[in-house]
Amino acid sequence: MAIAYKRVLIKISGEALAAAKKTGYDFDFVSTVCEEVKRCVSLGAEVGIVVGGGNFWRGVKDGDGKIERVSADRMGMLATAMNGMALVDVLGQCGCEAKLLTAVDIQGVGERYDTKKAIEYLQSGKVVVFGCGTGMPFFSTDTAAVLRAAEIHADAILLAKNIDGVYSDDPRKNPEAVKFDEISYAEVLARRLAVMDTTATSLAMDNDIPVIVFALADPANIVRVLSGEKLGTLVK
């Protein structure tokens, strides 16, 4: 099978790792996702992953005004580090070597993020999991995904979500919502569509990185998108 993108950054939400459990991990689902990532590597792709932390903590939302924003965001960074450790371990059990690079120093958890080191790992066939977001409060893991994609010169961002693409409105609330096969960054921003936050979308636009939005409900979609199958929505 030929691949359409040599180096990709996959963004996975923390909630996706919990699947129907909503919190923590559904390890059957996590293992299935990791097997698909292994398939990507076996096809010759270089794979980086940014994972969210929402299966444990959703920053400001969970802080609910009781925890100061900076502290709430840093708690979220720690949640992404936990998820990164889980992914690295399960990938290893699948026979796929992976490294966790964190944006903040957490001794014994992962290596401190370094762009050159990340690229070296990717070129050697290792999956690189990026933890702790950007390392700074007020920035989402969507922004971290685009930032890391730009730094490692990724050919595309594979945005795995709970929805199968970009719609004109929330299809769960509006049955008349229309799904886009392709849409520009500028239109996403103008329409304020909930693809990524505006900082992440602007950064992707400025660096001309295509974003493919697709549903992770079937983890095999990862390989389908990598191979160039028309799936979900292409934002470019």
JSON list of C-alpha atoms in Angstrom, two decimals:
[
{"chain": "A", "resi": 1, "resn": "MET", "atom": "CA", "xyz": [0.00, 0.00, 0.00]},
{"chain": "A", "resi": 2, "resn": "ALA", "atom": "CA", "xyz": [1.37, 3.40, -1.00]},
{"chain": "A", "resi": 3, "resn": "ILE", "atom": "CA", "xyz": [1.20, 6.27, 1.45]},
{"chain": "A", "resi": 4, "resn": "ALA", "atom": "CA", "xyz": [0.22, 9.84, 0.63]},
{"chain": "A", "resi": 5, "resn": "TYR", "atom": "CA", "xyz": [2.20, 11.42, 3.47]},
{"chain": "A", "resi": 6, "resn": "LYS", "atom": "CA", "xyz": [5.70, 10.43, 4.58]},
{"chain": "A", "resi": 7, "resn": "ARG", "atom": "CA", "xyz": [5.77, 12.24, 7.93]},
{"chain": "A", "resi": 8, "resn": "VAL", "atom": "CA", "xyz": [2.58, 12.87, 9.86]},
{"chain": "A", "resi": 9, "resn": "LEU", "atom": "CA", "xyz": [1.50, 14.28, 13.20]},
{"chain": "A", "resi": 10, "resn": "ILE", "atom": "CA", "xyz": [-1.53, 12.48, 14.63]},
{"chain": "A", "resi": 11, "resn": "LYS", "atom": "CA", "xyz": [-3.58, 14.43, 17.18]},
{"chain": "A", "resi": 12, "resn": "ILE", "atom": "CA", "xyz": [-5.62, 12.20, 19.48]},
{"chain": "A", "resi": 13, "resn": "SER", "atom": "CA", "xyz": [-7.91, 13.55, 22.19]},
{"chain": "A", "resi": 14, "resn": "GLY", "atom": "CA", "xyz": [-7.57, 12.19, 25.70]},
{"chain": "A", "resi": 15, "resn": "GLU", "atom": "CA", "xyz": [-11.28, 11.37, 25.70]},
{"chain": "A", "resi": 16, "resn": "ALA", "atom": "CA", "xyz": [-10.71, 9.06, 22.72]},
{"chain": "A", "resi": 17, "resn": "LEU", "atom": "CA", "xyz": [-8.44, 6.87, 24.86]},
{"chain": "A", "resi": 18, "resn": "ALA", "atom": "CA", "xyz": [-11.30, 6.37, 27.32]},
{"chain": "A", "resi": 19, "resn": "ALA", "atom": "CA", "xyz": [-13.80, 5.48, 24.56]},
{"chain": "A", "resi": 20, "resn": "ALA", "atom": "CA", "xyz": [-17.20, 4.62, 26.08]},
{"chain": "A", "resi": 21, "resn": "LYS", "atom": "CA", "xyz": [-15.76, 4.66, 29.61]},
{"chain": "A", "resi": 22, "resn": "LYS", "atom": "CA", "xyz": [-15.46, 8.49, 29.37]},
{"chain": "A", "resi": 23, "resn": "THR", "atom": "CA", "xyz": [-12.58, 8.58, 31.89]},
{"chain": "A", "resi": 24, "resn": "GLY", "atom": "CA", "xyz": [-9.34, 6.66, 32.27]},
{"chain": "A", "resi": 25, "resn": "TYR", "atom": "CA", "xyz": [-8.52, 4.12, 29.56]},
{"chain": "A", "resi": 26, "resn": "ASP", "atom": "CA", "xyz": [-10.29, 1.57, 27.44]},
{"chain": "A", "resi": 27, "resn": "PHE", "atom": "CA", "xyz": [-7.18, -0.51, 26.81]},
{"chain": "A", "resi": 28, "resn": "ASP", "atom": "CA", "xyz": [-8.83, -2.64, 24.13]},
{"chain": "A", "resi": 29, "resn": "PHE", "atom": "CA", "xyz": [-9.46, 0.53, 22.15]},
{"chain": "A", "resi": 30, "resn": "VAL", "atom": "CA", "xyz": [-6.01, 1.98, 22.94]},
{"chain": "A", "resi": 31, "resn": "SER", "atom": "CA", "xyz": [-4.39, -1.25, 21.74]},
{"chain": "A", "resi": 32, "resn": "THR", "atom": "CA", "xyz": [-6.38, -1.11, 18.49]},
{"chain": "A", "resi": 33, "resn": "VAL", "atom": "CA", "xyz": [-5.24, 2.48, 17.88]},
{"chain": "A", "resi": 34, "resn": "CYS", "atom": "CA", "xyz": [-1.63, 1.51, 18.57]},
{"chain": "A", "resi": 35, "resn": "GLU", "atom": "CA", "xyz": [-1.84, -1.41, 16.16]},
{"chain": "A", "resi": 36, "resn": "GLU", "atom": "CA", "xyz": [-2.96, 1.02, 13.44]},
{"chain": "A", "resi": 37, "resn": "VAL", "atom": "CA", "xyz": [-0.08, 3.36, 14.27]},
{"chain": "A", "resi": 38, "resn": "LYS", "atom": "CA", "xyz": [2.26, 0.36, 13.96]},
{"chain": "A", "resi": 39, "resn": "ARG", "atom": "CA", "xyz": [0.76, -0.32, 10.50]},
{"chain": "A", "resi": 40, "resn": "CYS", "atom": "CA", "xyz": [1.56, 3.25, 9.51]},
{"chain": "A", "resi": 41, "resn": "VAL", "atom": "CA", "xyz": [5.18, 2.76, 10.50]},
{"chain": "A", "resi": 42, "resn": "SER", "atom": "CA", "xyz": [5.36, -0.59, 8.68]},
{"chain": "A", "resi": 43, "resn": "LEU", "atom": "CA", "xyz": [4.18, 1.20, 5.52]},
{"chain": "A", "resi": 44, "resn": "GLY", "atom": "CA", "xyz": [7.13, 3.58, 5.78]},
{"chain": "A", "resi": 45, "resn": "ALA", "atom": "CA", "xyz": [5.53, 6.55, 7.51]},
{"chain": "A", "resi": 46, "resn": "GLU", "atom": "CA", "xyz": [7.23, 8.59, 10.21]},
{"chain": "A", "resi": 47, "resn": "VAL", "atom": "CA", "xyz": [4.68, 9.18, 12.96]},
{"chain": "A", "resi": 48, "resn": "GLY", "atom": "CA", "xyz": [4.49, 11.75, 15.72]},
{"chain": "A", "resi": 49, "resn": "ILE", "atom": "CA", "xyz": [1.56, 11.87, 18.15]},
{"chain": "A", "resi": 50, "resn": "VAL", "atom": "CA", "xyz": [0.18, 14.66, 20.31]},
{"chain": "A", "resi": 51, "resn": "VAL", "atom": "CA", "xyz": [-2.35, 13.43, 22.83]},
{"chain": "A", "resi": 52, "resn": "GLY", "atom": "CA", "xyz": [-4.75, 15.45, 24.95]},
{"chain": "A", "resi": 53, "resn": "GLY", "atom": "CA", "xyz": [-5.54, 14.91, 28.62]},
{"chain": "A", "resi": 54, "resn": "GLY", "atom": "CA", "xyz": [-9.33, 15.20, 28.74]},
{"chain": "A", "resi": 55, "resn": "ASN", "atom": "CA", "xyz": [-9.85, 11.65, 30.00]},
{"chain": "A", "resi": 56, "resn": "PHE", "atom": "CA", "xyz": [-8.37, 12.89, 33.29]},
{"chain": "A", "resi": 57, "resn": "TRP", "atom": "CA", "xyz": [-8.53, 16.68, 33.35]},
{"chain": "A", "resi": 58, "resn": "ARG", "atom": "CA", "xyz": [-9.83, 19.40, 31.04]},
{"chain": "A", "resi": 59, "resn": "GLY", "atom": "CA", "xyz": [-8.05, 22.45, 32.38]},
{"chain": "A", "resi": 60, "resn": "VAL", "atom": "CA", "xyz": [-10.28, 25.49, 32.76]},
{"chain": "A", "resi": 61, "resn": "LYS", "atom": "CA", "xyz": [-13.48, 23.50, 32.24]},
{"chain": "A", "resi": 62, "resn": "ASP", "atom": "CA", "xyz": [-12.74, 21.14, 35.11]},
{"chain": "A", "resi": 63, "resn": "GLY", "atom": "CA", "xyz": [-11.19, 23.90, 37.22]},
{"chain": "A", "resi": 64, "resn": "ASP", "atom": "CA", "xyz": [-14.60, 25.60, 37.12]},
{"chain": "A", "resi": 65, "resn": "GLY", "atom": "CA", "xyz": [-13.27, 28.87, 38.49]},
{"chain": "A", "resi": 66, "resn": "LYS", "atom": "CA", "xyz": [-12.01, 27.15, 41.64]},
{"chain": "A", "resi": 67, "resn": "ILE", "atom": "CA", "xyz": [-8.49, 26.67, 40.31]},
{"chain": "A", "resi": 68, "resn": "GLU", "atom": "CA", "xyz": [-6.47, 29.49, 38.79]},
{"chain": "A", "resi": 69, "resn": "ARG", "atom": "CA", "xyz": [-6.08, 29.20, 34.99]},
{"chain": "A", "resi": 70, "resn": "VAL", "atom": "CA", "xyz": [-2.31, 28.67, 34.97]},
{"chain": "A", "resi": 71, "resn": "SER", "atom": "CA", "xyz": [-2.56, 25.88, 37.54]},
{"chain": "A", "resi": 72, "resn": "ALA", "atom": "CA", "xyz": [-5.48, 24.27, 35.72]},
{"chain": "A", "resi": 73, "resn": "ASP", "atom": "CA", "xyz": [-3.56, 24.27, 32.44]},
{"chain": "A", "resi": 74, "resn": "ARG", "atom": "CA", "xyz": [-0.46, 22.80, 34.05]},
{"chain": "A", "resi": 75, "resn": "MET", "atom": "CA", "xyz": [-2.59, 20.03, 35.56]},
{"chain": "A", "resi": 76, "resn": "GLY", "atom": "CA", "xyz": [-3.77, 19.33, 32.03]},
{"chain": "A", "resi": 77, "resn": "MET", "atom": "CA", "xyz": [-0.15, 19.09, 30.87]},
{"chain": "A", "resi": 78, "resn": "LEU", "atom": "CA", "xyz": [0.49, 16.42, 33.50]},
{"chain": "A", "resi": 79, "resn": "ALA", "atom": "CA", "xyz": [-2.56, 14.51, 32.25]},
{"chain": "A", "resi": 80, "resn": "THR", "atom": "CA", "xyz": [-1.11, 14.48, 28.72]},
{"chain": "A", "resi": 81, "resn": "ALA", "atom": "CA", "xyz": [2.16, 13.13, 30.12]},
{"chain": "A", "resi": 82, "resn": "MET", "atom": "CA", "xyz": [0.24, 10.26, 31.74]},
{"chain": "A", "resi": 83, "resn": "ASN", "atom": "CA", "xyz": [-1.47, 9.52, 28.44]},
{"chain": "A", "resi": 84, "resn": "GLY", "atom": "CA", "xyz": [1.86, 9.72, 26.62]},
{"chain": "A", "resi": 85, "resn": "MET", "atom": "CA", "xyz": [3.34, 7.13, 28.97]},
{"chain": "A", "resi": 86, "resn": "ALA", "atom": "CA", "xyz": [0.37, 4.85, 28.36]},
{"chain": "A", "resi": 87, "resn": "LEU", "atom": "CA", "xyz": [0.68, 5.15, 24.58]},
{"chain": "A", "resi": 88, "resn": "VAL", "atom": "CA", "xyz": [4.43, 4.51, 24.60]},
{"chain": "A", "resi": 89, "resn": "ASP", "atom": "CA", "xyz": [3.95, 1.41, 26.74]},
{"chain": "A", "resi": 90, "resn": "VAL", "atom": "CA", "xyz": [1.09, -0.03, 24.67]},
{"chain": "A", "resi": 91, "resn": "LEU", "atom": "CA", "xyz": [2.94, 0.73, 21.43]},
{"chain": "A", "resi": 92, "resn": "GLY", "atom": "CA", "xyz": [5.90, -1.18, 22.83]},
{"chain": "A", "resi": 93, "resn": "GLN", "atom": "CA", "xyz": [3.67, -4.15, 23.63]},
{"chain": "A", "resi": 94, "resn": "CYS", "atom": "CA", "xyz": [2.51, -4.03, 20.00]},
{"chain": "A", "resi": 95, "resn": "GLY", "atom": "CA", "xyz": [6.12, -4.28, 18.87]},
{"chain": "A", "resi": 96, "resn": "CYS", "atom": "CA", "xyz": [6.44, -0.64, 17.88]},
{"chain": "A", "resi": 97, "resn": "GLU", "atom": "CA", "xyz": [9.22, 1.33, 19.57]},
{"chain": "A", "resi": 98, "resn": "ALA", "atom": "CA", "xyz": [8.17, 4.76, 20.80]},
{"chain": "A", "resi": 99, "resn": "LYS", "atom": "CA", "xyz": [9.66, 7.67, 22.71]},
{"chain": "A", "resi": 100, "resn": "LEU", "atom": "CA", "xyz": [7.91, 10.20, 24.94]},
{"chain": "A", "resi": 101, "resn": "LEU", "atom": "CA", "xyz": [9.25, 13.74, 24.69]},
{"chain": "A", "resi": 102, "resn": "THR", "atom": "CA", "xyz": [7.79, 16.23, 27.15]},
{"chain": "A", "resi": 103, "resn": "ALA", "atom": "CA", "xyz": [7.67, 20.01, 26.88]},
{"chain": "A", "resi": 104, "resn": "VAL", "atom": "CA", "xyz": [8.54, 20.32, 30.58]},
{"chain": "A", "resi": 105, "resn": "ASP", "atom": "CA", "xyz": [11.11, 18.43, 32.62]},
{"chain": "A", "resi": 106, "resn": "ILE", "atom": "CA", "xyz": [9.57, 15.44, 34.42]},
{"chain": "A", "resi": 107, "resn": "GLN", "atom": "CA", "xyz": [12.37, 13.18, 35.51]},
{"chain": "A", "resi": 108, "resn": "GLY", "atom": "CA", "xyz": [11.68, 9.50, 34.92]},
{"chain": "A", "resi": 109, "resn": "VAL", "atom": "CA", "xyz": [8.62, 10.17, 32.76]},
{"chain": "A", "resi": 110, "resn": "GLY", "atom": "CA", "xyz": [10.06, 11.18, 29.39]},
{"chain": "A", "resi": 111, "resn": "GLU", "atom": "CA", "xyz": [12.89, 13.00, 27.71]},
{"chain": "A", "resi": 112, "resn": "ARG", "atom": "CA", "xyz": [12.83, 16.76, 27.42]},
{"chain": "A", "resi": 113, "resn": "TYR", "atom": "CA", "xyz": [11.54, 17.80, 24.00]},
{"chain": "A", "resi": 114, "resn": "ASP", "atom": "CA", "xyz": [14.19, 18.70, 21.46]},
{"chain": "A", "resi": 115, "resn": "THR", "atom": "CA", "xyz": [13.35, 19.19, 17.77]},
{"chain": "A", "resi": 116, "resn": "LYS", "atom": "CA", "xyz": [16.53, 17.63, 16.42]},
{"chain": "A", "resi": 117, "resn": "LYS", "atom": "CA", "xyz": [16.17, 14.61, 18.70]},
{"chain": "A", "resi": 118, "resn": "ALA", "atom": "CA", "xyz": [12.53, 14.18, 17.68]},
{"chain": "A", "resi": 119, "resn": "ILE", "atom": "CA", "xyz": [13.43, 14.16, 13.99]},
{"chain": "A", "resi": 120, "resn": "GLU", "atom": "CA", "xyz": [16.27, 11.70, 14.58]},
{"chain": "A", "resi": 121, "resn": "TYR", "atom": "CA", "xyz": [13.87, 9.34, 16.36]},
{"chain": "A", "resi": 122, "resn": "LEU", "atom": "CA", "xyz": [11.33, 9.65, 13.54]},
{"chain": "A", "resi": 123, "resn": "GLN", "atom": "CA", "xyz": [13.95, 8.94, 10.89]},
{"chain": "A", "resi": 124, "resn": "SER", "atom": "CA", "xyz": [15.05, 5.83, 12.79]},
{"chain": "A", "resi": 125, "resn": "GLY", "atom": "CA", "xyz": [11.53, 4.39, 12.66]},
{"chain": "A", "resi": 126, "resn": "LYS", "atom": "CA", "xyz": [10.43, 5.24, 16.19]},
{"chain": "A", "resi": 127, "resn": "VAL", "atom": "CA", "xyz": [7.05, 6.78, 16.99]},
{"chain": "A", "resi": 128, "resn": "VAL", "atom": "CA", "xyz": [7.46, 10.03, 18.89]},
{"chain": "A", "resi": 129, "resn": "VAL", "atom": "CA", "xyz": [4.78, 10.96, 21.41]},
{"chain": "A", "resi": 130, "resn": "PHE", "atom": "CA", "xyz": [4.82, 14.62, 22.41]},
{"chain": "A", "resi": 131, "resn": "GLY", "atom": "CA", "xyz": [3.58, 15.26, 25.95]},
{"chain": "A", "resi": 132, "resn": "CYS", "atom": "CA", "xyz": [2.75, 18.34, 28.04]},
{"chain": "A", "resi": 133, "resn": "GLY", "atom": "CA", "xyz": [1.38, 20.40, 25.15]},
{"chain": "A", "resi": 134, "resn": "THR", "atom": "CA", "xyz": [3.49, 23.44, 24.37]},
{"chain": "A", "resi": 135, "resn": "GLY", "atom": "CA", "xyz": [4.75, 23.56, 27.96]},
{"chain": "A", "resi": 136, "resn": "MET", "atom": "CA", "xyz": [2.98, 26.86, 28.47]},
{"chain": "A", "resi": 137, "resn": "PRO", "atom": "CA", "xyz": [-0.46, 27.69, 29.90]},
{"chain": "A", "resi": 138, "resn": "PHE", "atom": "CA", "xyz": [-3.17, 29.27, 27.72]},
{"chain": "A", "resi": 139, "resn": "PHE", "atom": "CA", "xyz": [-2.28, 27.05, 24.74]},
{"chain": "A", "resi": 140, "resn": "SER", "atom": "CA", "xyz": [-4.31, 23.99, 23.82]},
{"chain": "A", "resi": 141, "resn": "THR", "atom": "CA", "xyz": [-3.03, 20.61, 22.69]},
{"chain": "A", "resi": 142, "resn": "ASP", "atom": "CA", "xyz": [-4.45, 21.50, 19.25]},
{"chain": "A", "resi": 143, "resn": "THR", "atom": "CA", "xyz": [-1.95, 24.35, 19.13]},
{"chain": "A", "resi": 144, "resn": "ALA", "atom": "CA", "xyz": [0.76, 22.01, 20.42]},
{"chain": "A", "resi": 145, "resn": "ALA", "atom": "CA", "xyz": [-0.04, 19.56, 17.61]},
{"chain": "A", "resi": 146, "resn": "VAL", "atom": "CA", "xyz": [0.34, 22.23, 14.92]},
{"chain": "A", "resi": 147, "resn": "LEU", "atom": "CA", "xyz": [3.48, 23.62, 16.56]},
{"chain": "A", "resi": 148, "resn": "ARG", "atom": "CA", "xyz": [5.15, 20.19, 16.69]},
{"chain": "A", "resi": 149, "resn": "ALA", "atom": "CA", "xyz": [4.01, 19.44, 13.14]},
{"chain": "A", "resi": 150, "resn": "ALA", "atom": "CA", "xyz": [5.67, 22.64, 11.94]},
{"chain": "A", "resi": 151, "resn": "GLU", "atom": "CA", "xyz": [8.85, 21.95, 13.89]},
{"chain": "A", "resi": 152, "resn": "ILE", "atom": "CA", "xyz": [9.29, 18.40, 12.59]},
{"chain": "A", "resi": 153, "resn": "HIS", "atom": "CA", "xyz": [8.28, 19.42, 9.03]},
{"chain": "A", "resi": 154, "resn": "ALA", "atom": "CA", "xyz": [5.27, 17.10, 8.96]},
{"chain": "A", "resi": 155, "resn": "ASP", "atom": "CA", "xyz": [3.52, 16.66, 5.62]},
{"chain": "A", "resi": 156, "resn": "ALA", "atom": "CA", "xyz": [0.09, 16.65, 7.27]},
{"chain": "A", "resi": 157, "resn": "ILE", "atom": "CA", "xyz": [-1.77, 16.68, 10.55]},
{"chain": "A", "resi": 158, "resn": "LEU", "atom": "CA", "xyz": [-4.18, 13.80, 11.06]},
{"chain": "A", "resi": 159, "resn": "LEU", "atom": "CA", "xyz": [-6.83, 15.15, 13.43]},
{"chain": "A", "resi": 160, "resn": "ALA", "atom": "CA", "xyz": [-8.61, 12.14, 14.91]},
{"chain": "A", "resi": 161, "resn": "LYS", "atom": "CA", "xyz": [-11.89, 13.23, 16.50]},
{"chain": "A", "resi": 162, "resn": "ASN", "atom": "CA", "xyz": [-15.21, 11.92, 17.76]},
{"chain": "A", "resi": 163, "resn": "ILE", "atom": "CA", "xyz": [-16.87, 13.31, 14.62]},
{"chain": "A", "resi": 164, "resn": "ASP", "atom": "CA", "xyz": [-16.26, 12.25, 11.02]},
{"chain": "A", "resi": 165, "resn": "GLY", "atom": "CA", "xyz": [-15.28, 15.62, 9.56]},
{"chain": "A", "resi": 166, "resn": "VAL", "atom": "CA", "xyz": [-15.98, 19.34, 9.54]},
{"chain": "A", "resi": 167, "resn": "TYR", "atom": "CA", "xyz": [-19.62, 20.45, 9.40]},
{"chain": "A", "resi": 168, "resn": "SER", "atom": "CA", "xyz": [-21.33, 23.79, 8.86]},
{"chain": "A", "resi": 169, "resn": "ASP", "atom": "CA", "xyz": [-22.89, 23.35, 12.32]},
{"chain": "A", "resi": 170, "resn": "ASP", "atom": "CA", "xyz": [-22.93, 20.78, 15.11]},
{"chain": "A", "resi": 171, "resn": "PRO", "atom": "CA", "xyz": [-24.61, 17.76, 13.42]},
{"chain": "A", "resi": 172, "resn": "ARG", "atom": "CA", "xyz": [-25.64, 16.41, 16.82]},
{"chain": "A", "resi": 173, "resn": "LYS", "atom": "CA", "xyz": [-27.81, 19.49, 17.33]},
{"chain": "A", "resi": 174, "resn": "ASN", "atom": "CA", "xyz": [-28.64, 20.49, 13.77]},
{"chain": "A", "resi": 175, "resn": "PRO", "atom": "CA", "xyz": [-29.69, 17.68, 11.39]},
{"chain": "A", "resi": 176, "resn": "GLU", "atom": "CA", "xyz": [-29.40, 20.17, 8.51]},
{"chain": "A", "resi": 177, "resn": "ALA", "atom": "CA", "xyz": [-25.66, 20.62, 9.10]},
{"chain": "A", "resi": 178, "resn": "VAL", "atom": "CA", "xyz": [-23.60, 20.06, 5.95]},
{"chain": "A", "resi": 179, "resn": "LYS", "atom": "CA", "xyz": [-20.32, 18.15, 5.94]},
{"chain": "A", "resi": 180, "resn": "PHE", "atom": "CA", "xyz": [-17.42, 19.63, 3.98]},
{"chain": "A", "resi": 181, "resn": "ASP", "atom": "CA", "xyz": [-15.13, 17.38, 1.92]},
{"chain": "A", "resi": 182, "resn": "GLU", "atom": "CA", "xyz": [-12.62, 20.23, 1.72]},
{"chain": "A", "resi": 183, "resn": "ILE", "atom": "CA", "xyz": [-12.46, 23.69, 3.25]},
{"chain": "A", "resi": 184, "resn": "SER", "atom": "CA", "xyz": [-9.89, 26.46, 3.57]},
{"chain": "A", "resi": 185, "resn": "TYR", "atom": "CA", "xyz": [-8.31, 27.63, 6.82]},
{"chain": "A", "resi": 186, "resn": "ALA", "atom": "CA", "xyz": [-9.69, 31.10, 6.13]},
{"chain": "A", "resi": 187, "resn": "GLU", "atom": "CA", "xyz": [-13.25, 29.82, 5.86]},
{"chain": "A", "resi": 188, "resn": "VAL", "atom": "CA", "xyz": [-12.86, 27.78, 9.05]},
{"chain": "A", "resi": 189, "resn": "LEU", "atom": "CA", "xyz": [-11.78, 30.94, 10.85]},
{"chain": "A", "resi": 190, "resn": "ALA", "atom": "CA", "xyz": [-14.45, 33.13, 9.26]},
{"chain": "A", "resi": 191, "resn": "ARG", "atom": "CA", "xyz": [-17.24, 30.68, 10.11]},
{"chain": "A", "resi": 192, "resn": "ARG", "atom": "CA", "xyz": [-15.75, 29.95, 13.56]},
{"chain": "A", "resi": 193, "resn": "LEU", "atom": "CA", "xyz": [-16.08, 26.24, 12.92]},
{"chain": "A", "resi": 194, "resn": "ALA", "atom": "CA", "xyz": [-15.04, 23.95, 15.76]},
{"chain": "A", "resi": 195, "resn": "VAL", "atom": "CA", "xyz": [-12.14, 22.21, 14.02]},
{"chain": "A", "resi": 196, "resn": "MET", "atom": "CA", "xyz": [-9.32, 23.44, 16.23]},
{"chain": "A", "resi": 197, "resn": "ASP", "atom": "CA", "xyz": [-9.02, 26.60, 18.28]},
{"chain": "A", "resi": 198, "resn": "THR", "atom": "CA", "xyz": [-8.25, 29.78, 16.36]},
{"chain": "A", "resi": 199, "resn": "THR", "atom": "CA", "xyz": [-4.60, 29.87, 17.41]},
{"chain": "A", "resi": 200, "resn": "ALA", "atom": "CA", "xyz": [-4.02, 26.34, 16.09]},
{"chain": "A", "resi": 201, "resn": "THR", "atom": "CA", "xyz": [-5.91, 27.02, 12.86]},
{"chain": "A", "resi": 202, "resn": "SER", "atom": "CA", "xyz": [-3.99, 30.26, 12.22]},
{"chain": "A", "resi": 203, "resn": "LEU", "atom": "CA", "xyz": [-0.68, 28.51, 12.88]},
{"chain": "A", "resi": 204, "resn": "ALA", "atom": "CA", "xyz": [-1.55, 25.72, 10.44]},
{"chain": "A", "resi": 205, "resn": "MET", "atom": "CA", "xyz": [-2.54, 28.32, 7.84]},
{"chain": "A", "resi": 206, "resn": "ASP", "atom": "CA", "xyz": [0.64, 30.34, 8.33]},
{"chain": "A", "resi": 207, "resn": "ASN", "atom": "CA", "xyz": [2.77, 27.22, 7.90]},
{"chain": "A", "resi": 208, "resn": "ASP", "atom": "CA", "xyz": [0.67, 25.72, 5.10]},
{"chain": "A", "resi": 209, "resn": "ILE", "atom": "CA", "xyz": [0.16, 22.37, 6.84]},
{"chain": "A", "resi": 210, "resn": "PRO", "atom": "CA", "xyz": [-2.88, 20.42, 5.60]},
{"chain": "A", "resi": 211, "resn": "VAL", "atom": "CA", "xyz": [-5.18, 19.06, 8.32]},
{"chain": "A", "resi": 212, "resn": "ILE", "atom": "CA", "xyz": [-7.31, 15.98, 7.71]},
{"chain": "A", "resi": 213, "resn": "VAL", "atom": "CA", "xyz": [-10.21, 15.71, 10.16]},
{"chain": "A", "resi": 214, "resn": "PHE", "atom": "CA", "xyz": [-11.67, 12.22, 10.52]},
{"chain": "A", "resi": 215, "resn": "ALA", "atom": "CA", "xyz": [-13.41, 9.93, 12.98]},
{"chain": "A", "resi": 216, "resn": "LEU", "atom": "CA", "xyz": [-11.33, 7.76, 15.28]},
{"chain": "A", "resi": 217, "resn": "ALA", "atom": "CA", "xyz": [-14.32, 5.52, 16.09]},
{"chain": "A", "resi": 218, "resn": "ASP", "atom": "CA", "xyz": [-12.80, 3.12, 13.56]},
{"chain": "A", "resi": 219, "resn": "PRO", "atom": "CA", "xyz": [-9.02, 3.29, 14.21]},
{"chain": "A", "resi": 220, "resn": "ALA", "atom": "CA", "xyz": [-8.36, 1.77, 10.77]},
{"chain": "A", "resi": 221, "resn": "ASN", "atom": "CA", "xyz": [-9.25, 5.24, 9.44]},
{"chain": "A", "resi": 222, "resn": "ILE", "atom": "CA", "xyz": [-5.73, 6.32, 10.45]},
{"chain": "A", "resi": 223, "resn": "VAL", "atom": "CA", "xyz": [-4.19, 4.09, 7.79]},
{"chain": "A", "resi": 224, "resn": "ARG", "atom": "CA", "xyz": [-6.90, 4.97, 5.28]},
{"chain": "A", "resi": 225, "resn": "VAL", "atom": "CA", "xyz": [-6.16, 8.68, 5.63]},
{"chain": "A", "resi": 226, "resn": "LEU", "atom": "CA", "xyz": [-2.40, 8.04, 5.48]},
{"chain": "A", "resi": 227, "resn": "SER", "atom": "CA", "xyz": [-2.87, 6.15, 2.21]},
{"chain": "A", "resi": 228, "resn": "GLY", "atom": "CA", "xyz": [-4.69, 9.11, 0.69]},
{"chain": "A", "resi": 229, "resn": "GLU", "atom": "CA", "xyz": [-8.24, 7.77, 0.84]},
{"chain": "A", "resi": 230, "resn": "LYS", "atom": "CA", "xyz": [-10.81, 10.57, 0.68]},
{"chain": "A", "resi": 231, "resn": "LEU", "atom": "CA", "xyz": [-12.10, 10.43, 4.21]},
{"chain": "A", "resi": 232, "resn": "GLY", "atom": "CA", "xyz": [-13.39, 13.11, 6.55]},
{"chain": "A", "resi": 233, "resn": "THR", "atom": "CA", "xyz": [-12.53, 16.71, 5.69]},
{"chain": "A", "resi": 234, "resn": "LEU", "atom": "CA", "xyz": [-9.35, 18.21, 4.28]},
{"chain": "A", "resi": 235, "resn": "VAL", "atom": "CA", "xyz": [-8.54, 21.66, 5.65]},
{"chain": "A", "resi": 236, "resn": "LYS", "atom": "CA", "xyz": [-5.90, 23.51, 3.66]}
]
